[in-house]
XYZ file of C-alpha atoms in Angstrom:
608
model
C 8.980 31.896 7.962
C 7.322 33.302 4.863
C 6.345 31.122 1.916
C 9.019 32.751 -0.230
C 11.717 32.017 2.362
C 10.707 28.347 2.481
C 10.684 28.027 -1.305
C 14.130 29.611 -1.574
C 15.417 27.039 0.901
C 13.839 24.341 -1.283
C 15.478 25.958 -4.317
C 18.876 25.907 -2.555
C 18.315 22.311 -1.330
C 18.575 23.370 2.272
C 15.028 22.176 2.859
C 14.603 18.643 1.519
C 12.645 15.416 1.939
C 13.755 12.263 3.751
C 13.114 9.015 1.906
C 10.429 8.113 4.451
C 8.154 10.654 2.798
C 5.608 9.353 0.335
C 5.434 11.025 -3.029
C 3.251 13.907 -4.077
C -0.450 12.979 -4.169
C -2.396 16.258 -4.125
C -4.863 17.022 -6.908
C -5.093 20.414 -8.671
C -8.260 21.202 -6.721
C -6.353 20.861 -3.437
C -3.587 23.172 -4.682
C -6.132 25.833 -5.614
C -7.852 25.526 -2.231
C -4.480 25.996 -0.514
C -3.724 29.188 -2.458
C -7.215 30.476 -1.737
C -6.570 29.935 1.992
C -3.201 31.730 1.729
C -4.821 34.726 0.009
C -7.503 34.910 2.678
C -4.935 34.856 5.462
C -6.158 31.548 6.828
C -3.683 29.352 8.728
C -2.418 26.537 6.535
C -1.245 24.298 9.363
C 2.041 23.742 11.127
C 5.066 21.913 9.725
C 7.402 19.439 11.375
C 11.036 19.473 10.328
C 14.006 17.316 11.256
C 17.457 18.780 11.739
C 19.783 16.147 10.263
C 23.398 16.255 11.379
C 26.257 15.333 8.996
C 26.822 11.918 10.587
C 23.168 11.034 9.983
C 23.050 12.514 6.479
C 25.562 9.932 5.282
C 23.352 7.055 6.506
C 20.218 8.143 4.717
C 18.855 9.048 1.291
C 17.105 12.317 0.573
C 14.957 13.695 -2.209
C 14.188 17.106 -3.600
C 10.756 18.679 -3.746
C 8.710 18.239 -6.898
C 8.553 21.408 -9.019
C 7.342 20.387 -12.481
C 4.866 17.593 -11.786
C 3.478 15.390 -14.556
C 0.987 12.619 -13.864
C 2.228 11.014 -17.084
C 5.984 10.758 -16.697
C 7.357 12.946 -13.898
C 5.805 11.951 -10.588
C 8.824 10.542 -8.746
C 10.788 12.950 -6.563
C 14.383 13.543 -7.710
C 17.093 11.988 -5.563
C 19.752 14.439 -4.392
C 23.243 13.970 -3.026
C 24.052 15.806 0.188
C 27.703 16.518 1.069
C 28.668 14.431 4.098
C 29.835 17.538 5.986
C 26.583 19.420 5.532
C 23.727 19.813 7.990
C 20.278 19.947 6.420
C 16.610 20.243 7.405
C 14.186 17.555 6.238
C 10.396 17.857 6.258
C 8.577 15.201 8.282
C 5.109 16.709 8.010
C 3.850 19.221 5.463
C 5.392 17.917 2.236
C 2.115 18.009 0.289
C 1.479 21.661 1.180
C 5.049 22.787 0.540
C 5.176 20.906 -2.768
C 1.878 22.494 -3.797
C 3.242 25.959 -3.011
C 6.417 25.115 -4.925
C 4.478 23.915 -7.981
C 2.106 26.874 -7.922
C 4.743 29.579 -7.423
C 7.731 28.085 -9.255
C 6.657 25.188 -11.453
C 4.004 23.405 -13.485
C 1.340 20.722 -13.108
C 0.536 18.367 -16.000
C -2.603 16.351 -15.380
C -4.724 14.322 -17.788
C -7.442 15.984 -19.823
C -10.912 14.663 -19.150
C -11.427 11.651 -21.416
C -7.811 11.621 -22.575
C -5.957 8.364 -23.159
C -4.036 7.258 -20.088
C -0.929 6.292 -22.062
C -0.914 9.250 -24.447
C 1.554 11.992 -23.560
C -0.540 14.604 -25.360
C -3.386 14.000 -22.916
C -1.248 15.593 -20.181
C -0.620 19.216 -21.239
C 1.643 21.387 -19.080
C -0.260 23.868 -16.946
C 0.781 26.816 -14.796
C -1.159 28.400 -11.958
C -2.782 31.776 -12.659
C -4.786 34.289 -10.656
C -7.682 36.055 -12.371
C -7.273 39.805 -11.764
C -10.601 40.674 -13.377
C -12.545 39.793 -10.255
C -13.290 37.294 -7.531
C -14.365 33.730 -8.140
C -17.973 33.117 -9.121
C -20.119 31.073 -6.756
C -18.687 27.561 -6.480
C -19.103 24.333 -4.522
C -15.662 24.594 -2.898
C -16.430 27.975 -1.380
C -13.426 29.604 -3.056
C -13.175 33.386 -2.890
C -10.296 33.963 -5.294
C -10.161 32.705 -8.863
C -7.017 30.593 -9.191
C -6.800 28.194 -12.123
C -4.271 25.888 -13.810
C -4.072 26.865 -17.489
C -2.282 25.710 -20.619
C -0.908 28.123 -23.216
C -3.921 27.246 -25.397
C -6.256 28.173 -22.538
C -4.626 31.608 -22.352
C -5.081 32.195 -26.065
C -8.711 31.093 -25.892
C -9.517 33.662 -23.178
C -7.312 36.498 -24.447
C -10.301 38.618 -25.497
C -12.465 37.753 -22.493
C -12.799 40.824 -20.271
C -13.770 38.619 -17.318
C -10.447 36.745 -17.529
C -7.249 38.704 -16.877
C -4.668 36.132 -15.948
C -1.547 36.784 -13.880
C 1.045 33.996 -13.641
C 1.401 33.301 -9.935
C 5.106 32.648 -10.536
C 5.528 36.359 -11.374
C 4.603 37.202 -7.805
C 7.215 34.822 -6.392
C 9.902 36.238 -8.682
C 9.057 39.784 -7.560
C 11.182 39.492 -4.442
C 10.875 43.127 -3.324
C 8.355 45.953 -3.403
C 10.032 47.571 -6.416
C 9.668 44.372 -8.449
C 6.023 44.152 -7.402
C 5.523 47.698 -8.677
C 6.674 46.538 -12.108
C 3.862 43.977 -12.085
C 1.341 46.665 -11.181
C 2.426 48.920 -14.031
C 1.536 46.146 -16.492
C -2.087 46.137 -15.396
C -4.562 47.628 -17.843
C -5.863 50.914 -16.566
C -4.199 50.426 -13.218
C -7.451 48.798 -12.048
C -7.911 49.204 -8.295
C -9.295 45.693 -7.699
C -6.469 44.111 -9.701
C -3.889 46.078 -7.733
C -5.471 44.877 -4.494
C -5.359 41.241 -5.631
C -1.701 41.413 -6.670
C -0.713 43.209 -3.471
C -2.597 40.747 -1.317
C -0.919 37.741 -2.961
C 2.533 39.370 -2.840
C 2.251 40.086 0.884
C 0.930 36.568 1.571
C 3.970 35.086 -0.211
C 6.758 37.469 0.792
C 5.820 39.419 3.927
C 3.650 37.284 6.180
C 5.254 34.574 8.325
C 2.618 32.077 7.214
C 4.536 28.836 7.806
C 5.148 27.675 11.375
C 7.834 25.003 11.823
C 8.500 22.706 14.758
C 11.943 21.104 14.658
C 13.012 17.646 15.848
C 16.742 17.314 16.606
C 16.942 13.629 17.608
C 19.075 11.502 15.259
C 17.563 8.133 16.286
C 15.803 6.825 13.171
C 13.390 4.695 15.221
C 12.237 7.764 17.145
C 11.991 9.872 14.008
C 10.004 7.107 12.312
C 7.626 6.943 15.260
C 7.111 10.716 15.168
C 6.513 10.560 11.434
C 3.864 7.848 11.780
C 2.085 9.799 14.497
C 1.907 13.113 12.675
C 0.925 11.475 9.381
C -1.817 9.274 10.798
C -4.539 11.520 9.368
C -5.306 12.755 5.875
C -4.345 10.713 2.835
C -3.595 7.163 3.959
C 0.128 6.617 4.458
C 1.362 3.117 3.807
C 3.801 1.767 6.380
C 5.813 0.404 3.477
C 6.419 4.019 2.440
C 8.282 4.441 5.699
C 10.149 1.152 5.570
C 11.192 1.782 2.006
C 13.310 4.612 3.349
C 15.245 2.191 5.534
C 15.788 -0.100 2.566
C 16.931 2.927 0.597
C 19.415 3.885 3.299
C 20.876 0.365 3.516
C 20.861 -0.495 -0.188
C 23.980 0.367 -2.164
C 21.834 1.186 -5.197
C 18.647 3.217 -5.381
C 16.009 1.066 -3.675
C 13.285 3.624 -4.170
C 13.863 3.853 -7.924
C 14.073 0.051 -8.184
C 10.775 -0.496 -6.349
C 8.943 2.292 -8.184
C 10.237 1.068 -11.544
C 9.084 -2.482 -10.859
C 5.657 -1.355 -9.620
C 5.177 0.744 -12.774
C 6.248 -2.174 -14.987
C 3.955 -4.689 -13.279
C 0.985 -2.348 -13.456
C 1.377 -1.899 -17.220
C 0.972 -5.639 -17.858
C -2.036 -6.749 -19.900
C -5.078 -4.576 -19.299
C -3.339 -2.959 -16.331
C -3.095 -3.673 -12.614
C -2.980 -1.571 -9.480
C -0.283 -3.209 -7.386
C 1.151 -1.050 -4.629
C 4.608 -0.754 -3.139
C 3.257 -2.707 -0.163
C 2.636 -5.749 -2.340
C 6.000 -5.540 -4.106
C 7.966 -5.039 -0.879
C 6.083 -7.877 0.802
C 6.821 -10.075 -2.214
C 10.480 -9.110 -1.927
C 10.626 -10.285 1.679
C 8.853 -13.552 0.809
C 10.951 -14.299 -2.273
C 14.154 -13.474 -0.360
C 13.218 -16.197 2.147
C 13.399 -13.717 5.025
C 12.068 -15.508 8.111
C 9.733 -12.810 9.437
C 7.964 -11.086 6.547
C 6.013 -8.565 8.643
C 6.325 -4.860 7.896
C 8.420 -4.072 10.959
C 11.512 -1.934 11.263
C 13.440 -4.859 12.779
C 12.926 -6.913 9.586
C 14.568 -4.275 7.396
C 18.052 -5.082 8.686
C 21.235 -4.565 6.723
C 21.527 -8.345 6.197
C 17.975 -8.649 4.896
C 18.373 -5.634 2.641
C 21.598 -7.028 1.211
C 19.756 -10.266 0.462
C 16.905 -8.318 -1.127
C 19.248 -6.237 -3.284
C 21.374 -9.206 -4.362
C 18.335 -11.089 -5.652
C 16.363 -8.114 -6.938
C 16.768 -8.789 -10.663
C 15.735 -12.442 -10.328
C 12.803 -11.506 -8.089
C 11.714 -8.801 -10.530
C 11.661 -11.345 -13.380
C 9.648 -13.768 -11.252
C 7.113 -11.084 -10.380
C 6.790 -10.095 -14.037
C 6.138 -13.712 -15.044
C 3.635 -14.049 -12.188
C 1.741 -10.906 -13.195
C 1.776 -12.160 -16.776
C 0.127 -15.366 -15.569
C -2.560 -13.421 -13.697
C -3.190 -11.478 -16.897
C -3.399 -14.765 -18.841
C -5.989 -15.921 -16.326
C -8.118 -12.949 -17.433
C -7.408 -10.831 -14.386
C -6.578 -7.143 -14.247
C -6.760 -4.343 -11.702
C -10.535 -4.068 -11.757
C -11.025 -7.832 -11.633
C -8.433 -8.744 -8.997
C -10.129 -8.793 -5.610
C -6.926 -9.386 -3.613
C -3.470 -8.252 -4.758
C -1.728 -10.584 -2.309
C -2.493 -13.642 -4.470
C 0.410 -12.446 -6.624
C 2.947 -13.303 -3.913
C 2.596 -17.119 -3.698
C 2.334 -17.308 -7.499
C 5.570 -15.320 -7.777
C 7.243 -17.514 -5.153
C 6.297 -20.650 -7.096
C 7.708 -19.109 -10.299
C 10.829 -18.019 -8.418
C 11.344 -21.374 -6.704
C 11.198 -23.275 -9.996
C 13.084 -20.542 -11.909
C 10.322 -20.370 -14.503
C 10.400 -17.798 -17.280
C 7.756 -16.457 -19.662
C 7.871 -19.659 -21.718
C 5.967 -21.347 -18.877
C 2.949 -19.213 -19.773
C 2.304 -20.842 -23.164
C 4.341 -24.037 -23.401
C 2.230 -27.153 -24.151
C 4.391 -29.076 -21.688
C 3.263 -26.875 -18.789
C -0.422 -26.626 -19.744
C -1.739 -28.985 -17.055
C 0.326 -27.316 -14.336
C -0.937 -23.894 -15.450
C -4.525 -25.135 -15.295
C -4.007 -26.344 -11.717
C -2.418 -23.014 -10.774
C -5.177 -21.057 -12.513
C -7.888 -23.017 -10.735
C -6.277 -22.424 -7.352
C -5.791 -18.698 -7.962
C -9.394 -18.172 -9.050
C -10.841 -20.270 -6.209
C -8.757 -18.397 -3.634
C -10.149 -15.123 -4.978
C -13.704 -16.414 -4.868
C -13.743 -17.613 -1.248
C -14.121 -14.689 1.115
C -11.471 -14.009 3.732
C -8.610 -16.044 2.259
C -6.416 -12.992 1.759
C -7.687 -11.139 4.814
C -6.430 -11.198 8.397
C -3.461 -13.384 9.259
C -1.974 -12.745 5.822
C 1.679 -12.937 6.894
C 1.137 -16.286 8.600
C -0.605 -17.655 5.500
C 2.125 -16.420 3.164
C 4.826 -18.026 5.305
C 2.946 -21.333 5.292
C 2.448 -21.267 1.521
C 6.109 -20.450 1.012
C 7.135 -23.390 3.180
C 4.864 -25.756 1.243
C 6.119 -24.602 -2.158
C 9.729 -24.811 -1.015
C 9.212 -28.375 0.226
C 6.809 -29.806 -2.376
C 6.929 -27.487 -5.396
C 10.071 -28.566 -7.219
C 8.274 -30.089 -10.212
C 4.623 -29.009 -10.111
C 2.263 -26.739 -8.243
C 1.633 -28.619 -4.944
C -2.128 -28.125 -4.860
C -3.006 -30.810 -2.300
C -0.342 -29.701 0.181
C -1.196 -26.025 -0.288
C -4.895 -26.533 0.337
C -4.114 -28.688 3.349
C -1.988 -25.870 4.789
C -4.731 -23.335 4.049
C -7.345 -25.504 5.743
C -5.024 -25.707 8.725
C -5.186 -21.938 8.962
C -8.970 -21.831 8.761
C -8.871 -20.728 5.120
C -10.229 -23.813 3.412
C -11.321 -23.683 -0.214
C -13.803 -26.502 0.373
C -17.278 -26.009 -1.092
C -20.013 -25.354 1.459
C -23.684 -24.503 1.077
C -22.938 -20.987 2.352
C -20.190 -20.530 -0.263
C -22.451 -21.698 -3.097
C -25.181 -19.269 -2.037
C -22.635 -16.462 -1.692
C -21.302 -17.100 -5.202
C -24.764 -17.306 -6.757
C -25.611 -13.907 -5.263
C -22.607 -12.197 -6.890
C -23.531 -9.328 -9.155
C -22.337 -7.527 -12.258
C -19.338 -5.231 -11.760
C -17.831 -6.976 -8.728
C -14.220 -8.168 -8.873
C -15.060 -11.680 -7.653
C -17.676 -12.126 -10.390
C -15.121 -12.385 -13.189
C -13.067 -14.922 -11.216
C -16.185 -17.070 -10.752
C -17.181 -16.942 -14.420
C -13.613 -17.629 -15.585
C -13.457 -20.700 -13.324
C -16.932 -22.033 -14.113
C -16.404 -21.848 -17.865
C -12.925 -23.237 -18.587
C -13.566 -23.154 -22.346
C -12.956 -19.408 -22.151
C -9.437 -18.484 -23.253
C -8.891 -15.547 -20.909
C -5.758 -14.470 -22.775
C -8.190 -12.877 -25.243
C -10.617 -10.123 -24.403
C -13.865 -11.375 -22.910
C -16.779 -9.297 -21.650
C -19.109 -10.063 -18.760
C -22.431 -10.090 -20.555
C -26.061 -10.188 -19.430
C -27.702 -13.293 -20.919
C -31.061 -11.513 -20.928
C -30.248 -7.908 -21.956
C -30.126 -5.408 -19.107
C -31.905 -2.775 -21.211
C -35.004 -5.012 -21.453
C -35.036 -5.274 -17.651
C -34.734 -1.553 -17.023
C -37.095 -0.391 -14.281
C -38.635 2.358 -16.429
C -39.301 -0.040 -19.296
C -40.844 -2.582 -16.945
C -43.177 0.034 -15.478
C -44.350 1.016 -18.965
C -44.993 -2.604 -19.978
C -48.680 -3.445 -20.426
C -50.487 -6.737 -20.960
C -53.109 -7.450 -23.647
C -55.838 -5.957 -21.480
C -53.930 -2.692 -21.041
C -53.009 -3.345 -17.412
C -49.459 -3.146 -16.022
C -47.583 -6.374 -16.767
C -45.772 -6.402 -13.419
C -46.437 -5.287 -9.885
C -43.981 -3.030 -8.059
C -42.586 -6.012 -6.106
C -42.171 -8.054 -9.279
C -40.304 -5.197 -10.931
C -37.928 -4.899 -7.957
C -37.260 -8.644 -8.105
C -36.625 -8.591 -11.868
C -34.221 -5.670 -11.582
C -32.349 -7.383 -8.741
C -32.081 -10.655 -10.668
C -30.962 -8.834 -13.818
C -27.407 -8.296 -12.498
C -27.008 -11.541 -10.522
C -24.710 -14.381 -11.561
C -27.387 -16.649 -13.150
C -27.977 -13.937 -15.757
C -24.272 -13.430 -16.552
C -21.895 -15.096 -19.000
C -18.495 -14.485 -20.597
C -18.551 -13.678 -24.310
C -15.738 -12.635 -26.670
C -15.681 -8.848 -26.975
C -16.838 -8.647 -30.607
C -19.497 -11.309 -30.111
C -20.862 -9.419 -27.115
C -21.020 -6.171 -29.069
C -22.885 -7.942 -31.875
C -25.361 -9.455 -29.437
C -26.542 -6.010 -28.376
C -30.047 -5.996 -26.845
C -31.569 -8.898 -28.777
C -33.683 -11.380 -26.792
C -31.488 -14.430 -26.042
C -33.554 -16.912 -28.050
C -33.431 -14.648 -31.121
C -29.677 -14.033 -30.796
C -28.911 -17.748 -30.369
C -30.883 -18.701 -33.475
C -29.116 -16.035 -35.534
C -25.638 -16.805 -34.209
C -25.760 -20.640 -34.407
C -27.523 -22.067 -37.446
C -27.813 -25.724 -36.383
C -29.473 -27.383 -33.414
C -26.193 -29.132 -32.655
C -24.253 -25.845 -32.466
C -26.962 -24.256 -30.321
C -26.974 -27.217 -27.957
C -23.183 -27.095 -27.614
C -23.345 -23.397 -26.727
C -26.041 -23.969 -24.105
C -24.104 -26.850 -22.582
C -20.823 -24.880 -22.429
C -22.533 -21.989 -20.662
C -24.664 -24.113 -18.306
C -27.902 -22.832 -19.873
C -31.366 -24.396 -19.817
C -32.530 -26.124 -23.044
C -34.473 -23.025 -24.088
C -33.510 -19.357 -23.716
C -36.119 -16.716 -22.886
C -37.690 -14.719 -25.690
C -39.459 -12.197 -23.446
C -39.378 -10.705 -19.962
C -42.260 -12.986 -18.994
C -39.965 -16.009 -19.447
C -36.965 -14.493 -17.636
C -37.709 -15.648 -14.077
C -38.139 -19.304 -15.067
C -34.878 -19.116 -17.029
C -33.120 -17.521 -14.048
C -34.242 -20.288 -11.654
C -33.238 -23.079 -14.046
C -29.824 -21.629 -14.716
C -29.263 -20.959 -11.029
C -29.753 -24.673 -10.384
C -27.322 -25.605 -13.156
C -24.712 -23.147 -11.906
C -25.014 -24.449 -8.347
C -24.197 -27.964 -9.600
C -21.259 -26.690 -11.654
C -19.938 -24.673 -8.698
C -19.944 -27.767 -6.496
C -18.201 -29.757 -9.201
C -15.521 -27.312 -10.330
C -14.753 -25.790 -6.931
C -14.327 -29.173 -5.298
C -11.326 -28.812 -3.007
C -8.362 -31.167 -3.151
C -7.708 -30.555 0.526
C -9.281 -31.767 3.803
C -12.471 -30.240 5.097
C -12.257 -26.941 6.925
C -11.853 -26.890 10.677
C -14.815 -25.922 12.842
C -15.698 -22.297 12.299
C -15.127 -21.324 15.940
C -11.435 -22.224 15.963
C -8.636 -20.112 14.550
C -4.944 -19.490 14.769
C -3.453 -16.856 16.997
C -1.706 -14.278 14.811
C 0.590 -11.419 15.699
C -1.259 -8.348 16.926
C 0.173 -6.135 14.192
C -1.032 -8.637 11.572
C -4.517 -8.602 13.043
C -4.610 -4.819 13.079
C -3.294 -4.677 9.531
C -6.225 -6.723 8.230
C -6.068 -7.718 4.587
C -6.637 -6.537 1.059
C -9.891 -8.305 0.237
C -12.310 -6.064 -1.638
C -15.844 -6.761 -2.719
């Protein structure tokens, strides 16, 4: 069918989306590339549709296509009600392309201005798609031939007098449903310019006349088969989470709106503190764990009516537990960029849920010691590689069992670490772990967790910066190359410079400082800053002791390497002391548990 025919079916809600579809994820650049391909007559791929009979319609939830997309506050597809006696066609493959055509020809796209505040509505102005009739696109990296662009009303005013910019709203072409209506567009063109007429005619024919879209239809009503087809055809391109598919089953079996409930909770959790990046996968997995469902794997068989009823019945309580748990992670100084494994949220939430804790747990003096134990365990589990990797479902089930059996009054640290060691995920300190930690560098998620654990005096509920003890600017490669000794010779060889630059960002040269204090420190040599900041020898000594520093801080680059080695030794001792595990030693490295194949293939969410 033609593009216009497909969009009219979308407009009439005869062409819709099943809940198994993920939401719209294309960027403006991709939309423009698609329209460029349409104008050039290139194939834009085939589409897979599903003919849904009335008896199946009533068992499923469906959504409309996005028309006016806003990255700020309108990015969830609208749910639509389908009459139970109506047969419809749902798109299994091709949603992103069809939505892009719908936005470009019928709607708007509001994306954030470069440098705009994420939470400021005004940073997301409404834009429509336009075609420049003054000429073809200038040379560009994307290889575009035609000049399509998303513009705001202010953009139009700014280019009103520019002879190289004659903008036609692409929506005008869609609304011109016949040749007579297209002629009206042509009569508006200044001077009846031949090139402009050709551009309008070409776009009109591409939208209305050419059968550009090729559909293949699936008629089977078996959801398992449809789900399998959907997974197969969506295995490429933008990664599709399996939870996106399973959410549809929950949506179909939930009396309320499961999709809205999950999306709302994810949005709420991610706005906590300095912001997180939890996915629907994590929230759905947490839901299965907190509901005490036996098998928590992402499998169709686990999303039964009984399990979904249990999930829906306890959703409000589980949501509160997850919000308290995310609040705790934020209190521990963690956020999206500093959380190396999202799955750590789940056992924390289960502990909160099991004990029915509320937000008062986060700051009550009575729960301080328990919070410190929980904080230590969370940070250590994020520091040790592989804890939240393969075999995740098995680990989560074990941790749930331990908390359920031993976590009525306090966080059962000893029993939890024993269970983890039994799964080959011991938190015990080894020489290899110490060396791995000492080699961590600036900017890595695990680095903050290490510093927060090693320096418990830091109140991570306030803003702290990871700071270079010896300023990074003084160890810049260009500055080091320009450095000369008293005789006028280079101060450092090429190898020495490489070593200094590498050491600059390693853990022994990092510390946590309050935000304002870090800003004030600037690029002063450490010895000079310490003397200015702390007026007495006693205060300076206390600072050095808290931060595991040598007795004297370096005053020049020449003293940096000795400082680095001394502090590395001090940190190694502190790592062994503070990371000491309360659980038995790890099993031999060559033994491991057998996990389900789908778990093994799924891997984990560890990130460096």
